[in-house]
């Protein structure tokens, strides 16, 4: 498994966001704005492809959306009434310009650009078959497998070829595609990753999250359903459901951490869901204390919920510096250690002499938690109790989230008591998996038919891991060095 190890290594990272516009004269500018709002889903690279009625225009680059789409020259080049765009945090395929999406290719019927949020779990097997049949791959991205399946399909329309190709893939995917006539959105049959449709005057919008509709003033229309293909073209919006219907398994971690709190997913406000998780955590694991303190920013909504339920005052006992650039933090242990202090500082006035409940959303490697606890103790806290608004993460994600291998997941190696000793806290508790489901409005986790994907907590993977061998994912051997 390729493990991106840049910046914040103590969180899972969503790897991608997609956005598309059909039927607007400022399609590229709207797409750039949409990608800004989706920046939390990927910070390593960004790309936009437009179609202007005669040709496709593309700009892709490493770095943030603002680094790539702020110049007049670039935006002027991206002519056209339709566009798709992508932000990326690599999970499959190394970090290189050739892997930056949308990927564009020409087939018998014309041009096609595709970008992808998610991860295919049989792309290595498919790639081997395709290479054997003569396909020439230009990237190491799993998305290119879809391109080749479309190109080699014997179906007679682009949509039929897309369906034919997607029937052969396993995995989690929300796609945006651009043809000469249309913008297409697709969600995998289990609906693991989010995708929504919006409307801005006569233009149709496709987006990973609703927060990107808000930024351009578009109305939310609806979620793309699991297994659905939506096609926006000159005739309006069409919907196809060509795949065998399966029980939905949306990623529950989107509610805990990945999605922006101002997004609404599947009818649920992400912010409200996080507060409900915090309330449930307070009911499950109460403790006497003077103050509830979030680990900013992602722990804030759950800490508010915990404080509301427990009646213990909420205080910003840790202040985050928002101006630490990712590029400043190098991925070495020494600098990573320093990075925690660069990002967070204890607010001594609200911690000194207090019994503190620290609320965070998840623990991955645990390196940040130890340093945050040290910082709070050094600021004079009398007791430190840690509460985590996700269950222990014991398994890697293979569905489009950048995660370390299992042996680097702290909860896969230590039980809760051992973790508490390691962090130096007076108590440590995680929300239970049933508590998490209760916060999502379910009575408990239904073992026979869980409503969500929760594999990183339970090991119950809902999509076959065809490429995995003993927990490791085979990756494509590439002979071309990164650009
Ligand atoms: S394994 Fe975890 S992070 Fe990955 S899709 Fe499932 S719930 Fe989400």
mmCIF file of C-alpha atoms in Angstrom, residues 188-330:
data_model
loop_
_atom_site.group_PDB
_atom_site.id
_atom_site.type_symbol
_atom_site.label_atom_id
_atom_site.label_comp_id
_atom_site.label_asym_id
_atom_site.label_seq_id
_atom_site.Cartn_x
_atom_site.Cartn_y
_atom_site.Cartn_z
ATOM 1 C CA UNK A 188 -20.355 2.975 -6.778
ATOM 2 C CA UNK A 189 -23.120 0.462 -5.958
ATOM 3 C CA UNK A 190 -22.465 0.633 -2.189
ATOM 4 C CA UNK A 191 -22.217 4.429 -2.195
ATOM 5 C CA UNK A 192 -19.051 4.410 -0.064
ATOM 6 C CA UNK A 193 -17.934 7.932 -1.033
ATOM 7 C CA UNK A 194 -20.277 10.928 -1.286
ATOM 8 C CA UNK A 195 -21.511 12.682 -4.443
ATOM 9 C CA UNK A 196 -24.279 15.263 -4.824
ATOM 10 C CA UNK A 197 -26.087 17.115 -7.594
ATOM 11 C CA UNK A 198 -26.746 20.865 -7.513
ATOM 12 C CA UNK A 199 -28.255 23.497 -9.768
ATOM 13 C CA UNK A 200 -27.068 27.044 -10.489
ATOM 14 C CA UNK A 201 -29.641 28.782 -12.728
ATOM 15 C CA UNK A 202 -29.697 26.466 -15.788
ATOM 16 C CA UNK A 203 -26.359 24.833 -15.030
ATOM 17 C CA UNK A 204 -26.006 21.401 -13.421
ATOM 18 C CA UNK A 205 -23.337 20.866 -10.785
ATOM 19 C CA UNK A 206 -21.776 17.652 -9.483
ATOM 20 C CA UNK A 207 -19.778 17.757 -6.275
ATOM 21 C CA UNK A 208 -18.283 15.525 -3.612
ATOM 22 C CA UNK A 209 -19.892 17.655 -0.895
ATOM 23 C CA UNK A 210 -22.599 20.262 -0.489
ATOM 24 C CA UNK A 211 -20.153 22.842 0.952
ATOM 25 C CA UNK A 212 -18.842 23.284 -2.614
ATOM 26 C CA UNK A 213 -22.375 24.049 -3.852
ATOM 27 C CA UNK A 214 -22.688 26.734 -1.184
ATOM 28 C CA UNK A 215 -19.510 28.512 -2.255
ATOM 29 C CA UNK A 216 -20.866 29.109 -5.780
ATOM 30 C CA UNK A 217 -24.429 29.862 -4.640
ATOM 31 C CA UNK A 218 -25.855 26.670 -6.190
ATOM 32 C CA UNK A 219 -28.927 24.916 -4.804
ATOM 33 C CA UNK A 220 -28.584 21.398 -3.501
ATOM 34 C CA UNK A 221 -30.788 19.093 -5.591
ATOM 35 C CA UNK A 222 -30.084 15.637 -4.179
ATOM 36 C CA UNK A 223 -27.465 13.020 -3.382
ATOM 37 C CA UNK A 224 -26.435 10.814 -6.302
ATOM 38 C CA UNK A 225 -27.751 7.413 -5.197
ATOM 39 C CA UNK A 226 -25.465 4.431 -4.723
ATOM 40 C CA UNK A 227 -25.065 2.695 -8.092
ATOM 41 C CA UNK A 228 -26.536 5.655 -9.973
ATOM 42 C CA UNK A 229 -25.158 7.408 -13.064
ATOM 43 C CA UNK A 230 -26.358 10.984 -13.617
ATOM 44 C CA UNK A 231 -25.846 12.584 -17.015
ATOM 45 C CA UNK A 232 -26.166 16.353 -17.436
ATOM 46 C CA UNK A 233 -26.448 17.392 -21.095
ATOM 47 C CA UNK A 234 -28.389 19.750 -23.345
ATOM 48 C CA UNK A 235 -31.601 17.808 -22.600
ATOM 49 C CA UNK A 236 -31.298 18.216 -18.811
ATOM 50 C CA UNK A 237 -30.394 15.654 -16.153
ATOM 51 C CA UNK A 238 -30.889 11.945 -16.794
ATOM 52 C CA UNK A 239 -30.426 9.076 -14.380
ATOM 53 C CA UNK A 240 -29.434 5.459 -14.972
ATOM 54 C CA UNK A 241 -29.191 2.625 -12.473
ATOM 55 C CA UNK A 242 -27.513 -0.125 -14.454
ATOM 56 C CA UNK A 243 -25.804 -2.016 -11.617
ATOM 57 C CA UNK A 244 -27.220 -4.809 -9.474
ATOM 58 C CA UNK A 245 -28.726 -3.175 -6.397
ATOM 59 C CA UNK A 246 -26.762 -3.694 -3.196
ATOM 60 C CA UNK A 247 -27.239 -2.600 0.402
ATOM 61 C CA UNK A 248 -25.791 0.875 0.917
ATOM 62 C CA UNK A 249 -22.536 1.127 2.940
ATOM 63 C CA UNK A 250 -21.586 4.799 3.142
ATOM 64 C CA UNK A 251 -18.255 5.527 4.884
ATOM 65 C CA UNK A 252 -19.129 6.369 8.493
ATOM 66 C CA UNK A 253 -15.757 8.116 8.876
ATOM 67 C CA UNK A 254 -16.986 10.878 6.554
ATOM 68 C CA UNK A 255 -19.284 11.906 9.431
ATOM 69 C CA UNK A 256 -16.542 11.588 12.055
ATOM 70 C CA UNK A 257 -13.755 13.484 10.286
ATOM 71 C CA UNK A 258 -13.449 13.636 6.474
ATOM 72 C CA UNK A 259 -16.398 15.719 5.317
ATOM 73 C CA UNK A 260 -16.519 19.408 6.092
ATOM 74 C CA UNK A 261 -18.775 20.143 9.073
ATOM 75 C CA UNK A 262 -20.893 22.530 6.993
ATOM 76 C CA UNK A 263 -21.742 19.781 4.484
ATOM 77 C CA UNK A 264 -24.944 17.753 4.487
ATOM 78 C CA UNK A 265 -24.492 14.098 3.561
ATOM 79 C CA UNK A 266 -27.411 11.786 2.939
ATOM 80 C CA UNK A 267 -29.756 14.272 4.607
ATOM 81 C CA UNK A 268 -27.616 14.569 7.748
ATOM 82 C CA UNK A 269 -25.702 17.689 8.752
ATOM 83 C CA UNK A 270 -22.116 16.596 9.359
ATOM 84 C CA UNK A 271 -21.748 19.159 12.169
ATOM 85 C CA UNK A 272 -24.885 17.930 13.950
ATOM 86 C CA UNK A 273 -23.778 14.303 13.503
ATOM 87 C CA UNK A 274 -20.434 15.126 15.160
ATOM 88 C CA UNK A 275 -22.198 16.830 18.081
ATOM 89 C CA UNK A 276 -24.477 13.798 18.491
ATOM 90 C CA UNK A 277 -21.417 11.531 18.560
ATOM 91 C CA UNK A 278 -19.980 13.764 21.328
ATOM 92 C CA UNK A 279 -23.238 13.517 23.295
ATOM 93 C CA UNK A 280 -23.265 9.736 22.967
ATOM 94 C CA UNK A 281 -19.620 9.638 24.078
ATOM 95 C CA UNK A 282 -20.514 11.665 27.184
ATOM 96 C CA UNK A 283 -23.334 9.226 28.001
ATOM 97 C CA UNK A 284 -21.092 6.195 27.497
ATOM 98 C CA UNK A 285 -17.956 7.510 29.198
ATOM 99 C CA UNK A 286 -18.720 10.238 31.734
ATOM 100 C CA UNK A 287 -16.141 11.546 34.192
ATOM 101 C CA UNK A 288 -15.938 14.352 36.737
ATOM 102 C CA UNK A 289 -14.032 17.310 35.345
ATOM 103 C CA UNK A 290 -13.931 21.104 35.250
ATOM 104 C CA UNK A 291 -13.631 21.737 31.569
ATOM 105 C CA UNK A 292 -14.151 20.077 28.152
ATOM 106 C CA UNK A 293 -11.394 21.005 25.674
ATOM 107 C CA UNK A 294 -11.357 20.023 21.987
ATOM 108 C CA UNK A 295 -8.228 19.122 20.085
ATOM 109 C CA UNK A 296 -8.713 21.684 17.316
ATOM 110 C CA UNK A 297 -10.118 21.849 14.780
ATOM 111 C CA UNK A 298 -11.583 18.463 14.096
ATOM 112 C CA UNK A 299 -12.424 17.654 17.721
ATOM 113 C CA UNK A 300 -14.535 20.793 18.200
ATOM 114 C CA UNK A 301 -18.089 19.628 17.286
ATOM 115 C CA UNK A 302 -17.780 16.379 19.299
ATOM 116 C CA UNK A 303 -16.418 18.369 22.278
ATOM 117 C CA UNK A 304 -19.404 20.742 22.067
ATOM 118 C CA UNK A 305 -21.720 17.702 22.117
ATOM 119 C CA UNK A 306 -19.821 16.203 25.062
ATOM 120 C CA UNK A 307 -20.008 19.491 26.991
ATOM 121 C CA UNK A 308 -23.730 19.932 26.266
ATOM 122 C CA UNK A 309 -24.558 16.418 27.423
ATOM 123 C CA UNK A 310 -22.329 16.463 30.520
ATOM 124 C CA UNK A 311 -23.042 20.039 31.572
ATOM 125 C CA UNK A 312 -19.273 20.630 31.942
ATOM 126 C CA UNK A 313 -18.118 23.983 30.487
ATOM 127 C CA UNK A 314 -16.558 23.977 26.995
ATOM 128 C CA UNK A 315 -13.336 25.967 26.638
ATOM 129 C CA UNK A 316 -10.787 26.443 23.877
ATOM 130 C CA UNK A 317 -7.902 25.227 26.032
ATOM 131 C CA UNK A 318 -5.760 24.545 22.976
ATOM 132 C CA UNK A 319 -5.290 27.174 20.301
ATOM 133 C CA UNK A 320 -4.439 26.223 16.761
ATOM 134 C CA UNK A 321 -2.143 28.244 14.550
ATOM 135 C CA UNK A 322 -3.891 28.287 11.158
ATOM 136 C CA UNK A 323 -0.899 29.702 9.330
ATOM 137 C CA UNK A 324 1.405 26.705 9.441
ATOM 138 C CA UNK A 325 1.918 25.753 5.817
ATOM 139 C CA UNK A 326 2.013 22.084 5.024
ATOM 140 C CA UNK A 327 5.245 22.583 3.140
ATOM 141 C CA UNK A 328 6.917 23.829 6.304
ATOM 142 C CA UNK A 329 6.546 20.443 7.948
ATOM 143 C CA UNK A 330 8.957 17.846 6.678
#
